[in-house]
mmCIF file of C-alpha atoms in Angstrom:
data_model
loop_
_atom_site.group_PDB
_atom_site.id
_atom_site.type_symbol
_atom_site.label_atom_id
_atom_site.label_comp_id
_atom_site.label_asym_id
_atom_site.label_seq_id
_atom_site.Cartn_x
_atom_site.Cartn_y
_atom_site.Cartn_z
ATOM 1 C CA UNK M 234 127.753 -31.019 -165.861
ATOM 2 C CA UNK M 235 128.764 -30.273 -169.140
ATOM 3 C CA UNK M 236 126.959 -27.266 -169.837
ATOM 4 C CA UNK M 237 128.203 -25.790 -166.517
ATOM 5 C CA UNK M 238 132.071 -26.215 -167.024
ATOM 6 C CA UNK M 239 130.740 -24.237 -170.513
ATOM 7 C CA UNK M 240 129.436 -21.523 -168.688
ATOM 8 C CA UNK M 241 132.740 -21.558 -166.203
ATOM 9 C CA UNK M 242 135.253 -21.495 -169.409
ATOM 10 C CA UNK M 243 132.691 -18.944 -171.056
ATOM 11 C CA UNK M 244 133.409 -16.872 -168.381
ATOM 12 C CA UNK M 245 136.798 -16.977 -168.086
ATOM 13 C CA UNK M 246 137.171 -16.350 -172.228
ATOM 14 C CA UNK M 247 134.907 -12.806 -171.224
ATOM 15 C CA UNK M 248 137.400 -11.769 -168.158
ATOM 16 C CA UNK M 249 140.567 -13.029 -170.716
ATOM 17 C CA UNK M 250 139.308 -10.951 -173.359
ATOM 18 C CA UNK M 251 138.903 -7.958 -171.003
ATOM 19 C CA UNK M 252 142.435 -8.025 -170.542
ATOM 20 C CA UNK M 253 141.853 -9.520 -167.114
ATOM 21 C CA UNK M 254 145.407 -11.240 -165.664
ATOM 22 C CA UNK M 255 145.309 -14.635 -164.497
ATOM 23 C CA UNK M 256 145.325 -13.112 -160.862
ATOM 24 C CA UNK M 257 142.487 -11.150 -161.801
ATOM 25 C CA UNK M 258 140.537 -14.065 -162.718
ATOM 26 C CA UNK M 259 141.497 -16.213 -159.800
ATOM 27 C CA UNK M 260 140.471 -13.319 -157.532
ATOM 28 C CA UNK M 261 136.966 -12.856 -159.418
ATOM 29 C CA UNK M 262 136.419 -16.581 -159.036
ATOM 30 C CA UNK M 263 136.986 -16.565 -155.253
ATOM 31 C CA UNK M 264 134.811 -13.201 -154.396
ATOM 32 C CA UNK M 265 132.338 -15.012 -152.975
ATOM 33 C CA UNK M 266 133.918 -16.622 -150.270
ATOM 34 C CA UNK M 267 136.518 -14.117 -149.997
ATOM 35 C CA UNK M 268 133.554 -11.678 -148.972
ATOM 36 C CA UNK M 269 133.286 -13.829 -145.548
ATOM 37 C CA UNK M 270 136.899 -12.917 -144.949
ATOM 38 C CA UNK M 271 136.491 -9.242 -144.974
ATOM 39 C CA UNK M 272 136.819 -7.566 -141.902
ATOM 40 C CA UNK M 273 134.887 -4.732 -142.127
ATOM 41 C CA UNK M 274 131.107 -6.970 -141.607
ATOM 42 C CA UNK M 275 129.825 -7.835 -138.269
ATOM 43 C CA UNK M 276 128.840 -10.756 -136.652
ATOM 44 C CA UNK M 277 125.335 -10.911 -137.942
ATOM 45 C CA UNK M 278 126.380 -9.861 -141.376
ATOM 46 C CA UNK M 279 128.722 -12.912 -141.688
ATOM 47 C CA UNK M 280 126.602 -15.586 -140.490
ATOM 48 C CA UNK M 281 123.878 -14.741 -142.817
ATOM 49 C CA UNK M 282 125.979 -14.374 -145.903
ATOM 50 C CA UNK M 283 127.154 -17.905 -144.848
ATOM 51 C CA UNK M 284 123.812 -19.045 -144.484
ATOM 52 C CA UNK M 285 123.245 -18.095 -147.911
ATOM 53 C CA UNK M 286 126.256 -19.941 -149.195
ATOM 54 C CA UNK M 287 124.954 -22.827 -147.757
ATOM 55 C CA UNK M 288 121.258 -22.600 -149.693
ATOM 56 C CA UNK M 289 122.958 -21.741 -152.658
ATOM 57 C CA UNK M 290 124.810 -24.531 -152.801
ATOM 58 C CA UNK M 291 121.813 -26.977 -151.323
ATOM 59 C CA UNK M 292 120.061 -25.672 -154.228
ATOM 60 C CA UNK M 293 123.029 -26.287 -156.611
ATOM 61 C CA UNK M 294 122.905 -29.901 -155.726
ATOM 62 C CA UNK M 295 118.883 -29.528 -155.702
ATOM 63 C CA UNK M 296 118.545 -29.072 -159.672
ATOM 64 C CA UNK M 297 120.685 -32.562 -159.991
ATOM 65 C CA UNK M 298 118.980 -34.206 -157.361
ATOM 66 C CA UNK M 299 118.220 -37.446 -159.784
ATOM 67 C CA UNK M 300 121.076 -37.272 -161.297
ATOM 68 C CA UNK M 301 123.329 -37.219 -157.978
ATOM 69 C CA UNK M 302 121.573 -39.925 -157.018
ATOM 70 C CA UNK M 303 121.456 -42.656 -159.341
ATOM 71 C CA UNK M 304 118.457 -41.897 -160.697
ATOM 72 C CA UNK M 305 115.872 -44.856 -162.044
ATOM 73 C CA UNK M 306 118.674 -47.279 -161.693
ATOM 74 C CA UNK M 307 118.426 -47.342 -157.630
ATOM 75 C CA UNK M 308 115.492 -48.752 -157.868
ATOM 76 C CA UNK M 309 117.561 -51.891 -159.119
ATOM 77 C CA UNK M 310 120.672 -50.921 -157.110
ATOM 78 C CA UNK M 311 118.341 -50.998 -154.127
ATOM 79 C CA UNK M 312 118.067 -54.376 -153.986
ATOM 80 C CA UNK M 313 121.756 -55.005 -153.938
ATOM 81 C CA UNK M 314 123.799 -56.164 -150.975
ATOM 82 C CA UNK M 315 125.211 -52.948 -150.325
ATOM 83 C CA UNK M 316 125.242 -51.065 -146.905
ATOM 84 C CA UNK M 317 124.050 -47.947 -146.220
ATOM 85 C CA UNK M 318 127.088 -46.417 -145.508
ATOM 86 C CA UNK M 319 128.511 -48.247 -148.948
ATOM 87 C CA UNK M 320 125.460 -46.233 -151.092
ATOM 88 C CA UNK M 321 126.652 -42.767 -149.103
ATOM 89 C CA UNK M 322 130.261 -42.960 -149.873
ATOM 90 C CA UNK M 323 129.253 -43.740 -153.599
ATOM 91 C CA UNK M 324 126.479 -40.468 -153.255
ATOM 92 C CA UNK M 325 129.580 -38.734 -152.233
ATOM 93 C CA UNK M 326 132.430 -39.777 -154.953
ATOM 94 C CA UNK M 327 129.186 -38.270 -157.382
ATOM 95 C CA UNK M 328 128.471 -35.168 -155.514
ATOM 96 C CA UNK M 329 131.721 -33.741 -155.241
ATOM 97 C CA UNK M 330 132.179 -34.674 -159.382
ATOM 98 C CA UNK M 331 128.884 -32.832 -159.240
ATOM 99 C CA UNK M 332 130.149 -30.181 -157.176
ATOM 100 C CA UNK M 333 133.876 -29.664 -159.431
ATOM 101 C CA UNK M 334 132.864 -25.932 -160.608
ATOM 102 C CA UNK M 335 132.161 -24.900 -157.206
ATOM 103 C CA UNK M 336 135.412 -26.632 -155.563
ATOM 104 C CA UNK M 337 136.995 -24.580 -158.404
ATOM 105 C CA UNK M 338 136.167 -21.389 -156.634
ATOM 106 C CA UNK M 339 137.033 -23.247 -153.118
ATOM 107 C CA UNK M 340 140.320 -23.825 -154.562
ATOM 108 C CA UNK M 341 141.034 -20.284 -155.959
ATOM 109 C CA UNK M 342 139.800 -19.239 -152.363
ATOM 110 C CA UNK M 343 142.122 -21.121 -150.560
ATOM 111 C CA UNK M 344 145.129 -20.229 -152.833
ATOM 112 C CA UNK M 345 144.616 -16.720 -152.927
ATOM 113 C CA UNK M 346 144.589 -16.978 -148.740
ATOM 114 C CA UNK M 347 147.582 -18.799 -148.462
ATOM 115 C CA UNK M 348 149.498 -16.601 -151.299
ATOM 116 C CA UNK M 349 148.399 -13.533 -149.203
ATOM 117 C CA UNK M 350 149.605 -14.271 -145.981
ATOM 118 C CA UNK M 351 146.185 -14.943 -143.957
ATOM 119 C CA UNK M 352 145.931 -16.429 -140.641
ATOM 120 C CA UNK M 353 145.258 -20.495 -140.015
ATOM 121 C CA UNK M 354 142.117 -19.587 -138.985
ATOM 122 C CA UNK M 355 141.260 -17.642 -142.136
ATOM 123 C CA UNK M 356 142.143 -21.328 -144.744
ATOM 124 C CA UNK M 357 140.268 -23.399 -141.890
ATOM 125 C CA UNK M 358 136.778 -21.181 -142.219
ATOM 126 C CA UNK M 359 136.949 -22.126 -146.010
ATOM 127 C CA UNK M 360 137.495 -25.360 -145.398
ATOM 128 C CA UNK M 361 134.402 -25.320 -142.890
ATOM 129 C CA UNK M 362 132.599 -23.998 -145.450
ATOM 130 C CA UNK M 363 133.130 -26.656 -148.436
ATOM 131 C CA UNK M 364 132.959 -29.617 -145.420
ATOM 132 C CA UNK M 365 129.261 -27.497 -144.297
ATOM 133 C CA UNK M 366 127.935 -27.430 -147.916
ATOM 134 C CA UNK M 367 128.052 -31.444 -148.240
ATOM 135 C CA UNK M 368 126.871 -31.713 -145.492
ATOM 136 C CA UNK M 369 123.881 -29.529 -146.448
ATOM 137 C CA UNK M 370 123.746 -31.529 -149.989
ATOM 138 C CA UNK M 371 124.221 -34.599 -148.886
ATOM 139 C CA UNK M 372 121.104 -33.586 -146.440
ATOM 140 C CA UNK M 373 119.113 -32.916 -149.685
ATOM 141 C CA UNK M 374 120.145 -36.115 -151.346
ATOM 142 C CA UNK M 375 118.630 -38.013 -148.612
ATOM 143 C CA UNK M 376 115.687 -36.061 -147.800
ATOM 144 C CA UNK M 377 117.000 -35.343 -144.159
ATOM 145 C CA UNK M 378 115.743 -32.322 -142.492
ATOM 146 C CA UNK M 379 117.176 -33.123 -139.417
ATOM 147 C CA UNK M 380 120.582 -32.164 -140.503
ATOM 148 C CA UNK M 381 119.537 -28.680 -141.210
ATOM 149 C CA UNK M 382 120.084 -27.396 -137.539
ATOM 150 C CA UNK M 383 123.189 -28.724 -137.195
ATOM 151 C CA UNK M 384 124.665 -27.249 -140.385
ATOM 152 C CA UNK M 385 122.876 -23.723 -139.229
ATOM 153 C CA UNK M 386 124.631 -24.091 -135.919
ATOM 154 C CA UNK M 387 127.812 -24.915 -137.165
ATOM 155 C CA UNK M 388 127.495 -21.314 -139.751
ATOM 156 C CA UNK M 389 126.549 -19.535 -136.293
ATOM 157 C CA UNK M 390 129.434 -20.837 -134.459
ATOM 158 C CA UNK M 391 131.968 -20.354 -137.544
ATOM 159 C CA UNK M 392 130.329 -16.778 -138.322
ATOM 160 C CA UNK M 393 130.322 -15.669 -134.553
ATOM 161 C CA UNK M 394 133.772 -16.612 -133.698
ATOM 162 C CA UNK M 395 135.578 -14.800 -136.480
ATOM 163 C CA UNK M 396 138.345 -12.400 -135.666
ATOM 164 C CA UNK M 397 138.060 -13.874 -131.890
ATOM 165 C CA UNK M 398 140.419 -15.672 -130.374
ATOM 166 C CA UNK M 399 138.122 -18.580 -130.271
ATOM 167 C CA UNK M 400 137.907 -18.414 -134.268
ATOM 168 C CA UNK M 401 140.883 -21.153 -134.654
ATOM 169 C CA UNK M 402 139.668 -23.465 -132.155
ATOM 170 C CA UNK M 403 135.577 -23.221 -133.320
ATOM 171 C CA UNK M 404 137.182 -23.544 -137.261
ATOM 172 C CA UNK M 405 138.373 -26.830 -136.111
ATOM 173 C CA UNK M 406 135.372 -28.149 -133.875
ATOM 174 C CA UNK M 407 132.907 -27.381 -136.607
ATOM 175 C CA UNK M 408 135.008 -28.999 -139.754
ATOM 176 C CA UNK M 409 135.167 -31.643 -137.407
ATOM 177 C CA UNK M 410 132.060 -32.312 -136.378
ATOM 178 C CA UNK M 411 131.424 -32.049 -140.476
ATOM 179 C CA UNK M 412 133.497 -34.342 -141.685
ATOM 180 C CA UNK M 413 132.161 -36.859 -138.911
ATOM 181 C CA UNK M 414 128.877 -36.296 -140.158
ATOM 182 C CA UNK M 415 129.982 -37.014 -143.998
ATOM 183 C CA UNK M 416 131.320 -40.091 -142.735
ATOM 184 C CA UNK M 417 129.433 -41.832 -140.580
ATOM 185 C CA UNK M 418 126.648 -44.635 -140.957
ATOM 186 C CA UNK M 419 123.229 -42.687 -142.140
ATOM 187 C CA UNK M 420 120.552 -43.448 -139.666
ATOM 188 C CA UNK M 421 117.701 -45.714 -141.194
ATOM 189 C CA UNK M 422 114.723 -43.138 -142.162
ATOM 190 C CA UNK M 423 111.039 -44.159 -141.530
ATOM 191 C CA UNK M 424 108.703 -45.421 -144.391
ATOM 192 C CA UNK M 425 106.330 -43.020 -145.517
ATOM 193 C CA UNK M 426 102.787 -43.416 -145.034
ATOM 194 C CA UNK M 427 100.958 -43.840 -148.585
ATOM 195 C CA UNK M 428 97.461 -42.664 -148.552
ATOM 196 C CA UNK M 429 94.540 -44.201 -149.453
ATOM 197 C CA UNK M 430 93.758 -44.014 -153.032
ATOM 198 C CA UNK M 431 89.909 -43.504 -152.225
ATOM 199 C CA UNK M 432 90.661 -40.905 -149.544
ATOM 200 C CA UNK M 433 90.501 -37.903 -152.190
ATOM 201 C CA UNK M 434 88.541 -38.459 -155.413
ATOM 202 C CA UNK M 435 89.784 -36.467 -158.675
ATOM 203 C CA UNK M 436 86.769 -34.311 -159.728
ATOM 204 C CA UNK M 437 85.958 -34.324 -163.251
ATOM 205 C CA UNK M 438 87.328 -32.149 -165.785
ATOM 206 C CA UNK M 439 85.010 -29.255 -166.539
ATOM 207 C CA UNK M 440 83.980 -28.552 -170.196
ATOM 208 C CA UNK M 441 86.823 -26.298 -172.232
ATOM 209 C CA UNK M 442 89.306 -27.085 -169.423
ATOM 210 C CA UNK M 443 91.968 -28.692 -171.322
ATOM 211 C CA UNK M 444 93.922 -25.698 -171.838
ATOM 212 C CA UNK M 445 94.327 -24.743 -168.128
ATOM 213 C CA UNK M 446 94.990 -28.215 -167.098
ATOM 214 C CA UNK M 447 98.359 -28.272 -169.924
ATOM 215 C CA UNK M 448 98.906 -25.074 -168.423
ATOM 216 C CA UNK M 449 98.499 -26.840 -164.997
ATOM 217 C CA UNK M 450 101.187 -29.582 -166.003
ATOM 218 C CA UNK M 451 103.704 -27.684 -167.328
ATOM 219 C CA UNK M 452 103.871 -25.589 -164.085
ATOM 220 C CA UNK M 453 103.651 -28.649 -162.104
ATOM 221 C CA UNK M 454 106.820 -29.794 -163.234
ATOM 222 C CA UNK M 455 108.425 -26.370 -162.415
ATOM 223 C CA UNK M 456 107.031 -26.645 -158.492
ATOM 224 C CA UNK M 457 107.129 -29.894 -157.929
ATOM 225 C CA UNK M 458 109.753 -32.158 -160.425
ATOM 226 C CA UNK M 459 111.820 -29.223 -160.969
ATOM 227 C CA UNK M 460 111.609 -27.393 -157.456
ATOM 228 C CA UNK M 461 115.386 -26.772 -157.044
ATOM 229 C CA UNK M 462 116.140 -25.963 -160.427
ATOM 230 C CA UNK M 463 113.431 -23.311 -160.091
ATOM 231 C CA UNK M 464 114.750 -21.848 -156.925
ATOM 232 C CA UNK M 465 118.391 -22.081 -158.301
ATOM 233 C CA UNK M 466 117.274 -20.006 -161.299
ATOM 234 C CA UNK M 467 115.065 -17.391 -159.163
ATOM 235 C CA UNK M 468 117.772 -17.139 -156.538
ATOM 236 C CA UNK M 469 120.594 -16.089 -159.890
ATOM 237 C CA UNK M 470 117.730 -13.865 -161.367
ATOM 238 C CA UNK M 471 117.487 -12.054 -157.868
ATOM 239 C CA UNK M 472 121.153 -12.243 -157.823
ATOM 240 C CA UNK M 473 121.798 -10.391 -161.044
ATOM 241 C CA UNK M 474 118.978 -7.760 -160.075
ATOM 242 C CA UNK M 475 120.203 -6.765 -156.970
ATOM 243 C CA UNK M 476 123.638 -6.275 -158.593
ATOM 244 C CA UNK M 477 122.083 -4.124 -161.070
ATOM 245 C CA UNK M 478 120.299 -1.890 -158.716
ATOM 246 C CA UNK M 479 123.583 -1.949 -156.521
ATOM 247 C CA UNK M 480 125.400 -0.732 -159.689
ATOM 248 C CA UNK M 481 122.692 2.101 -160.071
ATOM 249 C CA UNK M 482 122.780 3.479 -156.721
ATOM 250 C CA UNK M 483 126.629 3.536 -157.332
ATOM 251 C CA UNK M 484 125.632 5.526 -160.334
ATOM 252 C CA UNK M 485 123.511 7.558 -158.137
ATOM 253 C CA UNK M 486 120.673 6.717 -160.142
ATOM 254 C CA UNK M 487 121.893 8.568 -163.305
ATOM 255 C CA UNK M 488 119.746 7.817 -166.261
ATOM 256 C CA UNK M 489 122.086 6.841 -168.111
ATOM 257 C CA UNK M 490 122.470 3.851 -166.234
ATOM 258 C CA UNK M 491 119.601 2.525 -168.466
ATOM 259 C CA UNK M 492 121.941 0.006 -170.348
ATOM 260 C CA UNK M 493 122.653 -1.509 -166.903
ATOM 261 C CA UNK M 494 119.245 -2.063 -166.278
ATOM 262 C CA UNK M 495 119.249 -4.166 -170.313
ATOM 263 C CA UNK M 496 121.936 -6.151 -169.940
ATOM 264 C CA UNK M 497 120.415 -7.356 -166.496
ATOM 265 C CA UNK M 498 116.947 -8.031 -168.453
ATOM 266 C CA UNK M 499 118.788 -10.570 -170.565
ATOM 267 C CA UNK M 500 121.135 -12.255 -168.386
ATOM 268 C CA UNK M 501 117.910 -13.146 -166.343
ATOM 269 C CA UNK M 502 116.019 -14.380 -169.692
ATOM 270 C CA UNK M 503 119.164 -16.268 -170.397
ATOM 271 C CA UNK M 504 119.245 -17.975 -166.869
ATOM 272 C CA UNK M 505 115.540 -18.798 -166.675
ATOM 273 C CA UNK M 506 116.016 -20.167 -170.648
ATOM 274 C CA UNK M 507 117.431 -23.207 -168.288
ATOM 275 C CA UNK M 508 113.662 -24.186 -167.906
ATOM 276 C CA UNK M 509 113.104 -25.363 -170.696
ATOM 277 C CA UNK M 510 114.894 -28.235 -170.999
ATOM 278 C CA UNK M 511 113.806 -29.909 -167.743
ATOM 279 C CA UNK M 512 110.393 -29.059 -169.063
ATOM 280 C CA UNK M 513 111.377 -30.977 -172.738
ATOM 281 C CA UNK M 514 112.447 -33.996 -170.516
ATOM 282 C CA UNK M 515 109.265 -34.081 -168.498
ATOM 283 C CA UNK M 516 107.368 -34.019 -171.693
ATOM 284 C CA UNK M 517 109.289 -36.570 -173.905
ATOM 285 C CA UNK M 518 109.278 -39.339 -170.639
ATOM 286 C CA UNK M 519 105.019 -38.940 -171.064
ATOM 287 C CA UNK M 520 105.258 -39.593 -174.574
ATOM 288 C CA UNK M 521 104.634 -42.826 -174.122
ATOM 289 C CA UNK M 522 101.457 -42.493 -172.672
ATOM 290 C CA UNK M 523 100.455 -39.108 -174.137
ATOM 291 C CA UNK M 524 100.935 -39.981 -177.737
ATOM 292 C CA UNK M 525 98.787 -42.417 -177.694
ATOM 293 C CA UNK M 526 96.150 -39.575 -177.564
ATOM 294 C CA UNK M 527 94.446 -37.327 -180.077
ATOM 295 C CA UNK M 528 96.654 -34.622 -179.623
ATOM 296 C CA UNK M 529 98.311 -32.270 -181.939
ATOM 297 C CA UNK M 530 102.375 -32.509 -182.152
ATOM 298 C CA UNK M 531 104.279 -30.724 -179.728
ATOM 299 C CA UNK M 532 100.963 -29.502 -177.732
ATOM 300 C CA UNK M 533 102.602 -28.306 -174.715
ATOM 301 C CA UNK M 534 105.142 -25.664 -176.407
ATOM 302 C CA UNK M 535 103.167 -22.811 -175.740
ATOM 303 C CA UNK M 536 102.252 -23.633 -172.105
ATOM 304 C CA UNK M 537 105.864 -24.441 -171.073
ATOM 305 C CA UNK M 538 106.817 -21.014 -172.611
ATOM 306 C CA UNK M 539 103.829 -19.368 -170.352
ATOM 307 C CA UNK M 540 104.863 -21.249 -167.478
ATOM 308 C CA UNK M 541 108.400 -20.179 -167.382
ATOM 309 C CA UNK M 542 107.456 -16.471 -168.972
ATOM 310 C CA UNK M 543 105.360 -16.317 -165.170
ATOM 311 C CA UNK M 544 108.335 -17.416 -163.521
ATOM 312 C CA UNK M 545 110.510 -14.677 -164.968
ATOM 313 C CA UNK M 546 108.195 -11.667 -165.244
ATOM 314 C CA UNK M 547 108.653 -10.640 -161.537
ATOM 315 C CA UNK M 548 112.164 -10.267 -161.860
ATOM 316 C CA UNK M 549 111.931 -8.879 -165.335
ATOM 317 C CA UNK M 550 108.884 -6.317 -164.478
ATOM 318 C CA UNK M 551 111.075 -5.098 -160.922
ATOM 319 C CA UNK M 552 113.969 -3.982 -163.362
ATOM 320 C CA UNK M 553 112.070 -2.005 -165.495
ATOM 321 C CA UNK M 554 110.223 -0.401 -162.592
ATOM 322 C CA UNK M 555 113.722 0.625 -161.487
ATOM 323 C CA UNK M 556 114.630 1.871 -164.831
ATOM 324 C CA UNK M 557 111.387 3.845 -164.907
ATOM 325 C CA UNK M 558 112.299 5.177 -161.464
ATOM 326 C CA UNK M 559 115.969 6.364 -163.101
ATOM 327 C CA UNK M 560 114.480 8.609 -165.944
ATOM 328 C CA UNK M 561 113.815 6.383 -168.346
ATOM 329 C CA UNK M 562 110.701 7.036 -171.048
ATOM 330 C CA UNK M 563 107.454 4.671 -170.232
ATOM 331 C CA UNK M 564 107.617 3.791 -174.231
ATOM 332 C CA UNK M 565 111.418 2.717 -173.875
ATOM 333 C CA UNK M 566 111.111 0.695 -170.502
ATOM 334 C CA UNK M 567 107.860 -1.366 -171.535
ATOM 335 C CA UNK M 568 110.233 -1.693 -175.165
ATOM 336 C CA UNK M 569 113.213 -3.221 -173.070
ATOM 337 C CA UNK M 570 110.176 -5.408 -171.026
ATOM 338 C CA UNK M 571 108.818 -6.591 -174.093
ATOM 339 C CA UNK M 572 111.996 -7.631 -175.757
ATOM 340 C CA UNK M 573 113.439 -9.286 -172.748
ATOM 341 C CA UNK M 574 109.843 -11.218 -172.719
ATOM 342 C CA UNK M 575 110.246 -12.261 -176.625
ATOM 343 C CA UNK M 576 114.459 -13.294 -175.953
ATOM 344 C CA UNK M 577 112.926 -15.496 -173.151
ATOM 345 C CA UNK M 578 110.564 -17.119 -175.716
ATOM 346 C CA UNK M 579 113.406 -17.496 -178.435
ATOM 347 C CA UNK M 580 116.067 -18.965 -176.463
ATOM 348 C CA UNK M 581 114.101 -21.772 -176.315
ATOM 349 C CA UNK M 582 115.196 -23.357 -179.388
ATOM 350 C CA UNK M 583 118.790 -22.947 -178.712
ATOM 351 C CA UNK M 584 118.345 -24.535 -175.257
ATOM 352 C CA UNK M 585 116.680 -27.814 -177.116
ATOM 353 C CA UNK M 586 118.699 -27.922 -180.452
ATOM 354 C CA UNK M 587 121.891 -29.461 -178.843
ATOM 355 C CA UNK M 588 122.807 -30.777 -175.384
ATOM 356 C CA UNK M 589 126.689 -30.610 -175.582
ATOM 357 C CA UNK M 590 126.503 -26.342 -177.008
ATOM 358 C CA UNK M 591 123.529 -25.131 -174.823
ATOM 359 C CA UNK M 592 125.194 -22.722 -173.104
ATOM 360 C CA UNK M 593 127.234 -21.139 -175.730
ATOM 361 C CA UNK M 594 124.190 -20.923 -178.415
ATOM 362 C CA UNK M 595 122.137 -19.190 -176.222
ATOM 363 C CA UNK M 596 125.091 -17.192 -174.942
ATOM 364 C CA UNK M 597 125.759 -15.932 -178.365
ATOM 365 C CA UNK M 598 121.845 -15.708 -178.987
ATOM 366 C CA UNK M 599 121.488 -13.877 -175.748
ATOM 367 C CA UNK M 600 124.274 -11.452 -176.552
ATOM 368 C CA UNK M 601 123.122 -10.625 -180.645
ATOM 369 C CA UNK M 602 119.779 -10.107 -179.358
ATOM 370 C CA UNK M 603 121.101 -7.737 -176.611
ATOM 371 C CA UNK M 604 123.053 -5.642 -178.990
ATOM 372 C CA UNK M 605 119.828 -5.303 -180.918
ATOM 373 C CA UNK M 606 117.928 -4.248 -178.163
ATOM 374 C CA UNK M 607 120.605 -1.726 -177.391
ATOM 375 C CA UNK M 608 120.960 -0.365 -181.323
ATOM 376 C CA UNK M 609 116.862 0.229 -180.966
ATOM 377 C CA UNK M 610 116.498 1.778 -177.346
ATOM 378 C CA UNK M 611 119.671 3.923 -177.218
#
């Protein structure tokens, strides 16, 4: 939580420092839901853009997942006299705490809206949208996919009905119909089935396999422990790449555009520098069994940095086939490739080094590095 209100007030020192007004800032904050208010998009065009909101923020909530939810300490709260709708209202009180940076752009939303005049309707479809994203979360928290059709009918029905005169009325039925489902008593789920532990037998390692199966581990904690973290960070990457590519067809793919195509290299080795810390956490929790092995000290550094080096390279190898495409030397786009690779590698250490100043020692590591890469290339 911490280093995300960093990353919020980060911002907000870059948009102060470009002379941005406090309007400005309010107005940059609240583009994203703003966007659903235009008037100029269809139908179509609106419901999936709010279908998106709605992942983004199930996978906001996804990379916290243990935290949101008590963590190790429900397996003791579990046995507590408390009710089921008890445990949801306190899951709730924690997810919206969880949630503050993204109410902050709800709040700038719904300010901006009612400073500008809007219709009812307009203030109720951001409401709908807050009221559909717990719902969403809260569907994540407890493992309920039965809650994802009503939360995609409810975007259908909100995204259809703008600019109708139905919009005012379906506003209402579907913040409703979410706040009902906040509130009410969470159906009991079923037990899972736990398989057999002789119905599939662990082969035995083969000989010189020890390096693919660290390899193995550290990537297993990215799919599997780390699953919504990892889809946060891929959905930012492809985020920040389709804004760059946006910004060079605005360019009309003028070469000199290249420094675009940079500076979206190492915001996405910045993001994916995340990583490494829920990979650090996964490792020092096995210590207890692991050091008790004949293992050198930290073992797994160079897997975890091959493991999340894979995870970036897609996004990292599509922007410098686009800055290829734009005129740019082979020697000079494999150079930006290769020094996007290494800042990956380095951030590292100022992702681990402190918990409270992650964001801004990377940041500032990030940025040095950047204007390196830019005194070599250009």
């Amino acid at each position: 939580m911490l280093r995300r209100w960093q990353a919020i007030l980060l911002a907000t020192g870059v948009l102060a420092s470009a002379n941005a007004s406090a309007f400005g800032n309010l107005d940059t904050y609240a583009r994203p839901l703003l966007t659903l208010l235009a008037p100029g998009h269809g139908a179509i065009w609106r419901t999936g853009y709010l279908l998106a909101l709605l992942l983004l923020a199930a996978a906001w909530v996804a990379m916290q997942r243990d935290q949101v939810a008590g963590g190790p300490f429900m397996a003791f709260a579990g046995s507590l006299p408390f009710t089921p709708r008890q445990r949801r209202r306190a899951d709730l009180a924690v997810l919206l705490l969880a949630d503050s940076p993204l109410l902050v752009v709800t709040a700038c939303a719904l300010g901006l809206t009612a400073g500008r005049g809007a219709p009812a309707a307009h203030a109720v479809l951001l409401a709908d949208v807050a009221l559909l994203a717990l719902v969403a979360q809260q569907a994540v928290l407890e493992r309920r996919a039965g809650a994802w059709p009503g939360v995609a009918a409810g975007a259908v029905l909100a995204g259809a009905a703008f600019g109708t005169r139905l919009d005012l009325a379906a506003n209402l039925l579907v913040g409703a119909a979410a706040a009902c489902a906040l509130v009410m008593q969470p159906r009991p789920r079923a037990q899972r089935r736990v398989p057999s532990p002789h119905a599939r037998r662990a082969s035995p390692p083969a000989p010189g396999g020890r390096r693919g199966a660290a390899l193995q581990m550290s990537l297993a904690v990215l799919l599997r422990e780390r699953r919504g973290e990892l889809l946060a960070t891929c959905l930012t990457a492809a985020a920040i790449a389709a804004a760059a590519v946006g910004l060079v067809e605005l360019f009309e793919r003028d070469a000199r555009s290249f420094p675009t195509m940079l500076l979206a290299e190492g915001a996405i080795a910045l993001a994916f520098s995340g990583l490494f810390r829920g990979l650090h956490l996964a490792h020092r929790a096995s210590m207890g069994y692991l050091g008790a092995l004949p293992l050198p000290a930290a073992w797994w550094r160079p897997y975890d940095l091959a493991a999340v080096l894979a995870a970036a390279l897609p996004f990292l190898a599509a922007l410098t086939a686009c800055a290829w495409a734009i005129g740019a030397t082979p020697a000079h786009a494999l150079a930006a490739l290769a020094s996007n690779a290494a800042l990956l590698c380095a951030l590292r250490t100022p992702q681990l080094i402190s918990d409270r100043h992650a964001v801004v020692l990377t940041t500032i590591a990030a940025g040095c590095w950047t204007a390196g890469t830019f005194a070599c290339l250009l």
